[in-house]
CSV table of C-alpha atoms in Angstrom, one decimal:
chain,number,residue,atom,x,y,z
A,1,UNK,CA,0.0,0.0,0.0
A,2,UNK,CA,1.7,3.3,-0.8
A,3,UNK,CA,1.0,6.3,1.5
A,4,UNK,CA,-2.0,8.3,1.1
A,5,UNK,CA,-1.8,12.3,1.3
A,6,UNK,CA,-4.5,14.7,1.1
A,7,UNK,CA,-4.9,17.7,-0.9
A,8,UNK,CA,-8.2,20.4,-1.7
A,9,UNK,CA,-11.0,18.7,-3.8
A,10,UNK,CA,-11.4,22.4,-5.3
A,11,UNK,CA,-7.6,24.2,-5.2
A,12,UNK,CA,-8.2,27.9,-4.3
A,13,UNK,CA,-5.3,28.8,-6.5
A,14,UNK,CA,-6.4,27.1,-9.2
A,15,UNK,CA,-3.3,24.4,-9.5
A,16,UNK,CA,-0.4,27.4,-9.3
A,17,UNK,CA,1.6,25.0,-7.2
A,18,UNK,CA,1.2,27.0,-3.8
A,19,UNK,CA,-1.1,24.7,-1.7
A,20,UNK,CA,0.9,22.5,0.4
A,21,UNK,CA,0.2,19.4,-1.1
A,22,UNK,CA,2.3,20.2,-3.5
A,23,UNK,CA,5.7,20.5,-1.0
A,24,UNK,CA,4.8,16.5,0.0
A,25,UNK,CA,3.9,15.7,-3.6
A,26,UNK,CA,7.7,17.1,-4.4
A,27,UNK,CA,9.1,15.3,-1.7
A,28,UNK,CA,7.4,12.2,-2.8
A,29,UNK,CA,8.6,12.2,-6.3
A,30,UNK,CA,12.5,12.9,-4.9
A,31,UNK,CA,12.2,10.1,-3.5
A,32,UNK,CA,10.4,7.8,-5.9
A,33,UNK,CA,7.8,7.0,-3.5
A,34,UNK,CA,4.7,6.4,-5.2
A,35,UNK,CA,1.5,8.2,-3.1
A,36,UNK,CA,-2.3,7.8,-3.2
A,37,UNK,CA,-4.4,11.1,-3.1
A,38,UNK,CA,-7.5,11.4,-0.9
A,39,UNK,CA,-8.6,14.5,-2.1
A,40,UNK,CA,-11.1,16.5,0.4
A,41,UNK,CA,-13.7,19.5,0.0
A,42,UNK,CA,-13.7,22.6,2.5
A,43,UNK,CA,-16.6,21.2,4.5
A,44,UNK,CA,-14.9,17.6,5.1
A,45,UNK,CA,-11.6,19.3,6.0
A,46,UNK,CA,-13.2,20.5,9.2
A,47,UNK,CA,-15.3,17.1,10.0
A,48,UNK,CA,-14.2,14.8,12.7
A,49,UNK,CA,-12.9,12.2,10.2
A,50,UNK,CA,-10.4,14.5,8.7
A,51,UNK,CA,-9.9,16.5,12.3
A,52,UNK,CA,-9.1,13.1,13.9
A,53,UNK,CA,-5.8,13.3,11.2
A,54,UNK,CA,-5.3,17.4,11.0
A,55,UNK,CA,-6.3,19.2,14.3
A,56,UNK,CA,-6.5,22.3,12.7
A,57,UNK,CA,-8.4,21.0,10.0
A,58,UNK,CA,-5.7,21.8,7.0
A,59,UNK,CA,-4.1,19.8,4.4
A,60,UNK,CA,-2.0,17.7,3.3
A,61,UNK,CA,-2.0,14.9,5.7
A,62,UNK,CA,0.1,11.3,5.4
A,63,UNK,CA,-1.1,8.2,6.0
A,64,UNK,CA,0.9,4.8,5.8
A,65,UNK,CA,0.0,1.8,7.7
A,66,UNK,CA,-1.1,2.6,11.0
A,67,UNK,CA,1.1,6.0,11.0
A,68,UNK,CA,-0.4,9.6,10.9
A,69,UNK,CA,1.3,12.4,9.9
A,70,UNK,CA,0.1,16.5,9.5
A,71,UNK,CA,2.1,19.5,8.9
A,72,UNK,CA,4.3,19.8,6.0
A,73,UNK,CA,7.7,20.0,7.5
A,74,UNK,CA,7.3,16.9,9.5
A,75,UNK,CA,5.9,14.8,6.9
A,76,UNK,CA,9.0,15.7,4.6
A,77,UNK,CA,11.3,15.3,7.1
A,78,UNK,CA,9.7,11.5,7.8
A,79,UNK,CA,10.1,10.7,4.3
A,80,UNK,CA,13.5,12.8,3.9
A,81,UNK,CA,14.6,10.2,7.1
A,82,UNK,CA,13.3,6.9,5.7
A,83,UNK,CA,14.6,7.3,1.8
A,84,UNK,CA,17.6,8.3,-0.2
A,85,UNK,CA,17.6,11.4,-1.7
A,86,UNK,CA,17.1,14.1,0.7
A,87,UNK,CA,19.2,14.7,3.2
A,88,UNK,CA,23.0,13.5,3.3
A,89,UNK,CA,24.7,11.0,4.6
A,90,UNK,CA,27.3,13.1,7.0
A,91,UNK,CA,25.6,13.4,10.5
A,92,UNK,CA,26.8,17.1,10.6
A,93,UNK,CA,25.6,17.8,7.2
A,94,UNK,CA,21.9,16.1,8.2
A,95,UNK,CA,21.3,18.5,11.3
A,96,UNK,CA,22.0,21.5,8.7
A,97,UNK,CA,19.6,20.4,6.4
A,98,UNK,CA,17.1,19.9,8.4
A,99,UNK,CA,18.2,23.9,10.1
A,100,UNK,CA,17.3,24.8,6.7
A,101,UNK,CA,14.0,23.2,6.5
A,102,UNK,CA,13.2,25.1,10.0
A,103,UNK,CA,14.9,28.2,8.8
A,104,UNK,CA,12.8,28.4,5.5
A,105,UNK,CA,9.3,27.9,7.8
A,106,UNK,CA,9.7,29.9,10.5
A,107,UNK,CA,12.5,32.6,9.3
A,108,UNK,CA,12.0,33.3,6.0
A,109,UNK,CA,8.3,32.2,5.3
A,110,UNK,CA,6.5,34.7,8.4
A,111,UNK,CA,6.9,37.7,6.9
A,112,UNK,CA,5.8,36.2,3.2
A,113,UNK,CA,2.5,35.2,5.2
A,114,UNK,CA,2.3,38.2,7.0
A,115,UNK,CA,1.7,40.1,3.7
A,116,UNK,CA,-0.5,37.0,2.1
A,117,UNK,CA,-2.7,37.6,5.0
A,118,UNK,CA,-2.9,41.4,4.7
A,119,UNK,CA,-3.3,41.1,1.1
A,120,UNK,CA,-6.1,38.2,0.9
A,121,UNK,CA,-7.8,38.3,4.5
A,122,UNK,CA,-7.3,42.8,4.8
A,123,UNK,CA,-7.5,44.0,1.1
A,124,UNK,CA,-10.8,45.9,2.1
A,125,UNK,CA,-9.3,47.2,5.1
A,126,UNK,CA,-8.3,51.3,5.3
A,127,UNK,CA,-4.5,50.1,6.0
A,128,UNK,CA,-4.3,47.2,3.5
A,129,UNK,CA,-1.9,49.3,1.3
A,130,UNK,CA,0.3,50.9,3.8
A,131,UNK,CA,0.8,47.6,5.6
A,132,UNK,CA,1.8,46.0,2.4
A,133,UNK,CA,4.9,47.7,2.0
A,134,UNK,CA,6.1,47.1,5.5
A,135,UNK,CA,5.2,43.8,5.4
A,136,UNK,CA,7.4,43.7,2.1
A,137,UNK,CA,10.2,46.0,3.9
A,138,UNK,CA,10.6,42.6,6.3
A,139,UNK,CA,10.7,40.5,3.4
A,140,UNK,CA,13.6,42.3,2.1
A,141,UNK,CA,15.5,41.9,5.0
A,142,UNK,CA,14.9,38.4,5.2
A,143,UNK,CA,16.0,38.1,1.3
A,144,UNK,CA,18.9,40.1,2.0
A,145,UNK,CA,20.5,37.5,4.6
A,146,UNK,CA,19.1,34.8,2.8
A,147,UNK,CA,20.9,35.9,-0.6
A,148,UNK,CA,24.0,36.9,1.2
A,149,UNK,CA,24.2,33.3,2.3
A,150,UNK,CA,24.1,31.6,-0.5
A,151,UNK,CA,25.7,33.7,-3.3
A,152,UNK,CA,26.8,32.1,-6.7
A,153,UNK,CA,26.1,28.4,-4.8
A,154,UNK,CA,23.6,25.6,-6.4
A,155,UNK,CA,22.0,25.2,-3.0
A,156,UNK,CA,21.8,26.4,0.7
A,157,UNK,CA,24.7,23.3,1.9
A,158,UNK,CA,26.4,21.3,-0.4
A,159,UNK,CA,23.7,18.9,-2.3
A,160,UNK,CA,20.1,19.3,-3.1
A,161,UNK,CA,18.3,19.0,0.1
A,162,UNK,CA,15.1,18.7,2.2
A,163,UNK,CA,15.8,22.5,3.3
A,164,UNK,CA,16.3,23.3,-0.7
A,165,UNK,CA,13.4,22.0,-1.3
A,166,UNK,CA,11.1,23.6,1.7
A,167,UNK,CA,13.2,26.8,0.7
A,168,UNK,CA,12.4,27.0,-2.7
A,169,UNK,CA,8.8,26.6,-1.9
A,170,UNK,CA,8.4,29.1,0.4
A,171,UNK,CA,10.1,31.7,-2.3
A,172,UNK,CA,7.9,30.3,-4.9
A,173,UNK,CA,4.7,31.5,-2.9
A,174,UNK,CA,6.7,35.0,-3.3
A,175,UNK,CA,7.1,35.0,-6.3
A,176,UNK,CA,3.7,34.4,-7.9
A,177,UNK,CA,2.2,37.4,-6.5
A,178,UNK,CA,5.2,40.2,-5.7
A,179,UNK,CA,8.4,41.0,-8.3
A,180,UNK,CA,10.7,41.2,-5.0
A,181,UNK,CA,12.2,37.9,-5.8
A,182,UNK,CA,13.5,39.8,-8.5
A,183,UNK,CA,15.8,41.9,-6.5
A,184,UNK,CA,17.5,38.8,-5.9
A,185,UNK,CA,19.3,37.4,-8.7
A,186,UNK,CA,21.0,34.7,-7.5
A,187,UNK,CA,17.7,33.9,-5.0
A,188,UNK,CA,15.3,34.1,-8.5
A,189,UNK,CA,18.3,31.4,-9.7
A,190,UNK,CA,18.0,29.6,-7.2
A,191,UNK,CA,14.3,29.0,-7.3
A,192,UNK,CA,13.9,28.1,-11.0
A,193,UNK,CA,16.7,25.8,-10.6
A,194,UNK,CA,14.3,23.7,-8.0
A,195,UNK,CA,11.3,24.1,-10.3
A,196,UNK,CA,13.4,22.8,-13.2
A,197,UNK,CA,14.0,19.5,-11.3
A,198,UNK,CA,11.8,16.3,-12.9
A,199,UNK,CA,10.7,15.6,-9.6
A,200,UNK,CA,9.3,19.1,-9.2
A,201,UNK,CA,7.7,18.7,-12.8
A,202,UNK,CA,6.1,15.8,-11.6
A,203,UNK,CA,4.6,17.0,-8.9
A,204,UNK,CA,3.5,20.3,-10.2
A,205,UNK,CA,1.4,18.4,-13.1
A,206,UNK,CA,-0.2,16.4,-10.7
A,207,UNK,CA,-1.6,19.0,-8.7
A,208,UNK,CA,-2.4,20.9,-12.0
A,209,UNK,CA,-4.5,17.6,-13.1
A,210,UNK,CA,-6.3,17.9,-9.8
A,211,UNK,CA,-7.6,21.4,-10.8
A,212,UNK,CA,-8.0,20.6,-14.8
A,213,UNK,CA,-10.1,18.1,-13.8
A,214,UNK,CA,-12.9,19.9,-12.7
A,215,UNK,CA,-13.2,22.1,-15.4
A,216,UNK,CA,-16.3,21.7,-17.2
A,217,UNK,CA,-15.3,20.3,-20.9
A,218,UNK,CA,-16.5,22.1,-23.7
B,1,UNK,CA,33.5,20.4,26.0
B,2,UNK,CA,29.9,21.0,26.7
B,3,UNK,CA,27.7,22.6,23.7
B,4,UNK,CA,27.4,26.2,23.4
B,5,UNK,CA,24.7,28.3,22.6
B,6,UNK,CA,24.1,32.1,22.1
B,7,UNK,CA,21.6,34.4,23.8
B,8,UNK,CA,20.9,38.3,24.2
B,9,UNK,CA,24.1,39.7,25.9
B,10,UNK,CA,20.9,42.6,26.9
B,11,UNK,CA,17.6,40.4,27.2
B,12,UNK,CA,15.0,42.8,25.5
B,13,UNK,CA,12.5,41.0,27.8
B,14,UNK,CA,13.7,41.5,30.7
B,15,UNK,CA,14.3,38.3,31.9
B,16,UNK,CA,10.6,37.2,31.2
B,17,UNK,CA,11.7,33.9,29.9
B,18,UNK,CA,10.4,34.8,26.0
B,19,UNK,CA,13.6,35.0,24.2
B,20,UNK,CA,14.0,31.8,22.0
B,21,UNK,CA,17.2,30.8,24.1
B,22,UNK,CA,14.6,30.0,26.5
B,23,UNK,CA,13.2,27.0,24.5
B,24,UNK,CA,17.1,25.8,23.8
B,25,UNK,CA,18.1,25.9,27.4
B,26,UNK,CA,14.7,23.7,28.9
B,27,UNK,CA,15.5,21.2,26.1
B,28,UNK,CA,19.0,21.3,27.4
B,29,UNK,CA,18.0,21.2,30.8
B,30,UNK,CA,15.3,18.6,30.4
B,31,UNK,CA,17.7,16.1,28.5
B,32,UNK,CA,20.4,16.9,31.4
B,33,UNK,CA,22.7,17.8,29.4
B,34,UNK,CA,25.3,21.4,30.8
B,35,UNK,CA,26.1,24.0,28.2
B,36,UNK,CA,28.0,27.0,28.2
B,37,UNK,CA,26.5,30.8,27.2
B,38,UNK,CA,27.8,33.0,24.9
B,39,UNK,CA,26.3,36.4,25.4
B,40,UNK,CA,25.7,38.5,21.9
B,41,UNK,CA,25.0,42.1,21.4
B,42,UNK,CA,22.6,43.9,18.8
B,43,UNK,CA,25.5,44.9,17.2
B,44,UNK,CA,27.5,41.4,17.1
B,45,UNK,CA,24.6,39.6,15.9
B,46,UNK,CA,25.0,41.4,12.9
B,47,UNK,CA,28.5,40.9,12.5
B,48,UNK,CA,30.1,38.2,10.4
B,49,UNK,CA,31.0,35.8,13.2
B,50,UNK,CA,27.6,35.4,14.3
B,51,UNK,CA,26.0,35.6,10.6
B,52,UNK,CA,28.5,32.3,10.2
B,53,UNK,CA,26.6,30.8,12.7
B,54,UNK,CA,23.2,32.2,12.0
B,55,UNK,CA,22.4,33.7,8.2
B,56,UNK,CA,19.9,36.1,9.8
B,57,UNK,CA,21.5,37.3,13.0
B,58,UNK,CA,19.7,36.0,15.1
B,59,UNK,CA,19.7,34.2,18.9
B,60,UNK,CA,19.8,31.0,20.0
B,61,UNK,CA,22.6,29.4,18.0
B,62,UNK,CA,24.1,26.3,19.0
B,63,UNK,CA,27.9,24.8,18.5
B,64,UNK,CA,29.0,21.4,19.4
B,65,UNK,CA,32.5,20.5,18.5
B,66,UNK,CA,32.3,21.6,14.8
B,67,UNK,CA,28.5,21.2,14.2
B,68,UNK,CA,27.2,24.8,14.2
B,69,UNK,CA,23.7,24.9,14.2
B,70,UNK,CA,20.4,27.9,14.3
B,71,UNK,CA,16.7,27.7,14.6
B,72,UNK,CA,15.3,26.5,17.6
B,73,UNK,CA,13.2,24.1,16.5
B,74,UNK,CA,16.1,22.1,14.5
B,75,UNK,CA,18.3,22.8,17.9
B,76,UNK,CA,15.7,20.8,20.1
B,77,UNK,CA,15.1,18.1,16.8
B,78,UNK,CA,18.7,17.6,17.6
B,79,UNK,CA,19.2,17.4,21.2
B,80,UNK,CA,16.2,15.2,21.1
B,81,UNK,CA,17.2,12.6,18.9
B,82,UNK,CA,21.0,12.8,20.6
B,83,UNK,CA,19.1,12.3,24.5
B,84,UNK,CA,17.2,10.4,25.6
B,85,UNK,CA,13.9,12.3,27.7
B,86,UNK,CA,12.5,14.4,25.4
B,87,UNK,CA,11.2,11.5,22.4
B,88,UNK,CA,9.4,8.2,22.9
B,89,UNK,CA,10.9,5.1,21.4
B,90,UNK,CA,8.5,4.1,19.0
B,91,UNK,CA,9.2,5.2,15.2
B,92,UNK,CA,5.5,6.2,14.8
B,93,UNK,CA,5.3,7.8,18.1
B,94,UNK,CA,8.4,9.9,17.7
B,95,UNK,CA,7.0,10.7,14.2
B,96,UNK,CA,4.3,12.6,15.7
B,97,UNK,CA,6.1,13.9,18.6
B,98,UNK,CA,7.9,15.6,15.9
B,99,UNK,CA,4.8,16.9,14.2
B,100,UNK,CA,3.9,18.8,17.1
B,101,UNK,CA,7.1,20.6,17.2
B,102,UNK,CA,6.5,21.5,13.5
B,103,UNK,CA,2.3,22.7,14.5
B,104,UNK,CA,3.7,24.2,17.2
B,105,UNK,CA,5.8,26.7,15.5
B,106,UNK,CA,4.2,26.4,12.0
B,107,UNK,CA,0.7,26.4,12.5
B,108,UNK,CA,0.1,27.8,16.2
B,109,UNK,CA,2.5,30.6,17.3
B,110,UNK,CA,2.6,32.9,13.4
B,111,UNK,CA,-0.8,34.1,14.8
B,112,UNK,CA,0.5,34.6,18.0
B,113,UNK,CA,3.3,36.6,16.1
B,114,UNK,CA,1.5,38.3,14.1
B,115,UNK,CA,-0.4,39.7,17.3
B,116,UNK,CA,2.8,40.7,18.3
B,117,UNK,CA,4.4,42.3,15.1
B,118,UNK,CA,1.0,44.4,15.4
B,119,UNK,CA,1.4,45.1,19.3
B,120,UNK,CA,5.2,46.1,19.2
B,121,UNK,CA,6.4,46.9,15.5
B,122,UNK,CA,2.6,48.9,14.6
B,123,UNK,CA,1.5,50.1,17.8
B,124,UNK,CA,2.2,54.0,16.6
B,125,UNK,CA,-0.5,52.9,13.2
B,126,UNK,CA,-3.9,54.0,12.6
B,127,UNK,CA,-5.0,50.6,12.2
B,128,UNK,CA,-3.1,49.4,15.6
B,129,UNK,CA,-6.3,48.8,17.9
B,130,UNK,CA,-8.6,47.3,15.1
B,131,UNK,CA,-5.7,44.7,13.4
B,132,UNK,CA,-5.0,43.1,17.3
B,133,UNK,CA,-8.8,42.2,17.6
B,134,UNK,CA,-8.4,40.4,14.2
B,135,UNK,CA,-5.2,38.9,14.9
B,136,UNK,CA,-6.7,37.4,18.2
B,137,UNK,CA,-9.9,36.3,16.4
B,138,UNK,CA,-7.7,34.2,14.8
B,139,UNK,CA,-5.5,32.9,17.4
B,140,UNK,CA,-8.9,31.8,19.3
B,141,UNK,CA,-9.0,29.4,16.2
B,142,UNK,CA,-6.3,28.3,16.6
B,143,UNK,CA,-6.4,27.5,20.6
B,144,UNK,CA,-10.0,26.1,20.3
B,145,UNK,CA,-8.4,23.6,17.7
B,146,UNK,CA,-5.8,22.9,19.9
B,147,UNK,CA,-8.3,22.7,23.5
B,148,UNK,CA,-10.3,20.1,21.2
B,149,UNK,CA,-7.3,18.0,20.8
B,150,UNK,CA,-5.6,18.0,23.9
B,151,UNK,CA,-9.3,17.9,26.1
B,152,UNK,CA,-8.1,16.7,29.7
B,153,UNK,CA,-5.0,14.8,28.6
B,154,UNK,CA,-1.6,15.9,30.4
B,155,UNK,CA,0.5,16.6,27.4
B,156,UNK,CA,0.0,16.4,23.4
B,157,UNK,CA,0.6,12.8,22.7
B,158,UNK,CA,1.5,10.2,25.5
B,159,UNK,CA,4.4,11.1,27.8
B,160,UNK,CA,5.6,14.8,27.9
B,161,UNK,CA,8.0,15.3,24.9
B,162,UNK,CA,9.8,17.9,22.4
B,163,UNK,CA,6.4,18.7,21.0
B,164,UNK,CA,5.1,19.6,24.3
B,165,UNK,CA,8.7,21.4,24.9
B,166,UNK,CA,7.7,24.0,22.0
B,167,UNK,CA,3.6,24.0,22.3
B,168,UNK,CA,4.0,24.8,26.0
B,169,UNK,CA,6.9,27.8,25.1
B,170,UNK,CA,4.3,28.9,22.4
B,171,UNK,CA,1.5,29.1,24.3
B,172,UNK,CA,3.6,31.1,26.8
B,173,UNK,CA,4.3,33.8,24.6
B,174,UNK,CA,0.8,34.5,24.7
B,175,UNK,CA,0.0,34.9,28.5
B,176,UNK,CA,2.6,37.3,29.1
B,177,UNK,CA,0.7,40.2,26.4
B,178,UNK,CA,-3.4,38.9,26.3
B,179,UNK,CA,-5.5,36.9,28.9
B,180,UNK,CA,-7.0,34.9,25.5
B,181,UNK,CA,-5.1,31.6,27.3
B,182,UNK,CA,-7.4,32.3,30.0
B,183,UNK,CA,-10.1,30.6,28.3
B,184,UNK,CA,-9.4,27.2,27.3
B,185,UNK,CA,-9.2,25.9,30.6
B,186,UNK,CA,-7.2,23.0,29.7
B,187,UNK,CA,-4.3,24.7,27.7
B,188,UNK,CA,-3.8,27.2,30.7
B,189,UNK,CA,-3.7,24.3,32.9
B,190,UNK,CA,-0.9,22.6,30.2
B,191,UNK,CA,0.9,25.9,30.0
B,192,UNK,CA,1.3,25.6,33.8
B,193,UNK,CA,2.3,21.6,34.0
B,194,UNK,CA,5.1,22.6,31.5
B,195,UNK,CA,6.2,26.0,33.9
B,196,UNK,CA,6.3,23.7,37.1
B,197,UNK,CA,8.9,21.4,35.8
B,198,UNK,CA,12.3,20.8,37.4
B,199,UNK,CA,13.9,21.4,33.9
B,200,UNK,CA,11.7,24.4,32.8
B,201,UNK,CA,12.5,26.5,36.3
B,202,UNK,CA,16.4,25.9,36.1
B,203,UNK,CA,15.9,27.1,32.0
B,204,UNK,CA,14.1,29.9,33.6
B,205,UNK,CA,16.3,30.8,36.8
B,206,UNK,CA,19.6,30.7,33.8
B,207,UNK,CA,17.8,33.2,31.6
B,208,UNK,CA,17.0,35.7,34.5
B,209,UNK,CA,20.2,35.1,35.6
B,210,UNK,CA,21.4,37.0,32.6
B,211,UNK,CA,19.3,39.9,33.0
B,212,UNK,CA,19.7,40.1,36.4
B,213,UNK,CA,23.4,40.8,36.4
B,214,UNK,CA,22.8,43.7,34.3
B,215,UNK,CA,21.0,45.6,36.8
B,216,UNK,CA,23.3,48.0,38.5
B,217,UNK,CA,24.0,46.7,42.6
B,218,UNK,CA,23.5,49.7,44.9
């Protein structure tokens, strides 16, 4: 039995790639793992079936054999720790990788979601504007380290890792709705040189099929 | 040589205990394990020694013989899976153990921050007032998903663990600013289990211990 995840029956992005499926899809296809999809609507997401898997009622969620898994970073980091592929083999150079899959969530993502949340949830609001650049003031910063560290490098530590791939994510959700990635020019490199992976490929079709699929046919 | 870590040379807190260090030293405390303090300034965090530790200049770091690690949550991952006290054995129980360190900073405290970005970084904004009542109308989601969950169990999942380490240090960050802990019943009551622990009071009593010495003797 290959794992199940979860995902949105009806994507609210329209299969752009930014749900969070599509980080454990990623993951999944690194690895060669093949995955079921259970996909769920908005109602079911906050039902006890689905709460009884996600306390807080989100997706994705893992499921294989009698283990449970919700939120993103741990799920990757379970498959990153039982397969090949994502993490090396050093001891040393494991712990950084998975710094970087931290790092990516709770350093450099906050201040992306900050403005996603003033711009989706407060775009009627009187300070919806004014807050937008501030929130993209501390997105800057947050670029600015983040681009100082990595300069002309393929990737944050050596190989393609877990924290590349959480990283790269996270800066994709950036970049579909702001130029500042743009500033960047070695960040913007960085990121189109994780989208260009097959895996990446793989997954992002799949999530598009998920959305093609309920448009009506002519 | 014990493991060092890095915390504010001048705790901006006051000694309250809600300085990431915090987290770091409870874990360090809880597994048994001593550890030396380097003290940083404003201005050396963002010099290039500590950026070589930590990209965005920040506290705690860690350093073990020549593993050099930042982020918090990665910091306790580590200590964790080096100690023995702070994960269960089972694969599938230490699997979600880990989740809850991931909902814990992922999914439950950027509310809790954003309340805070609003309370200290806006305060002087129009929108100030207005912007914390919507901040803590979501955090109350957030709580009453996690008061479902827990209802009268002691901790998370099982036996105390990392999970609970970072929930509990979450939740905390709240009750210091906003009486919103105040009620769900049963996460103030697991807020205070985790404060009355051998291992969190000597983290605690360390930290102060910082600030203290900075106040001028008569």
């Amino acid at each position: 039995m290959p794992p199940t995840i979860t995902a949105f029956e009806n994507p609210p992005d329209r299969g752009a790639g930014l749900a969070r499926d599509m980080r454990v899809r990623w993951a999944l296809e690194e690895v060669g793992q093949p995955y079921a999809v259970r996909l769920v609507s908005f109602t079911e997401m906050k039902e006890p079936a689905h709460l009884g898997r996600h306390p807080f009622g989100q997706i994705p969620t893992y499921e294989e054999g009698d283990l449970a898994l919700f939120e993103t970073g741990s799920i990757i980091l379970h498959l990153a720790r039982h397969h090949a592929g994502l993490l090396p083999g050093d001891a040393n150079a494991r712990a950084r990788a998975i710094t970087w899959i931290f790092a990516a969530l709770n350093t450099v993502e906050p201040p992306i979601l900050d403005r996603e949340t003033t711009r989706l949830l407060e775009g009627d609001r009187s300070w919806a504007a004014e807050r937008l650049h501030l929130t993209e003031d501390r997105i800057r910063i947050r670029l600015g380290q983040l681009s100082a560290h990595l300069r002309d490098a393929e990737w944050l530590d050596g190989a393609f890792s877990a924290g590349d791939l959480v990283m790269v994510s996270v800066l994709l959700r950036l970049r579909h709705s702001s130029p500042i990635l743009d500033d960047f020019a070695n960040l913007a490199a960085y990121v189109a040189r994780g989208e260009a992976r097959p895996a990446y490929q793989r997954a992002f079709a799949a999530q598009l099929a998920v959305f093609a699929a309920r448009v009506p046919k002519e």
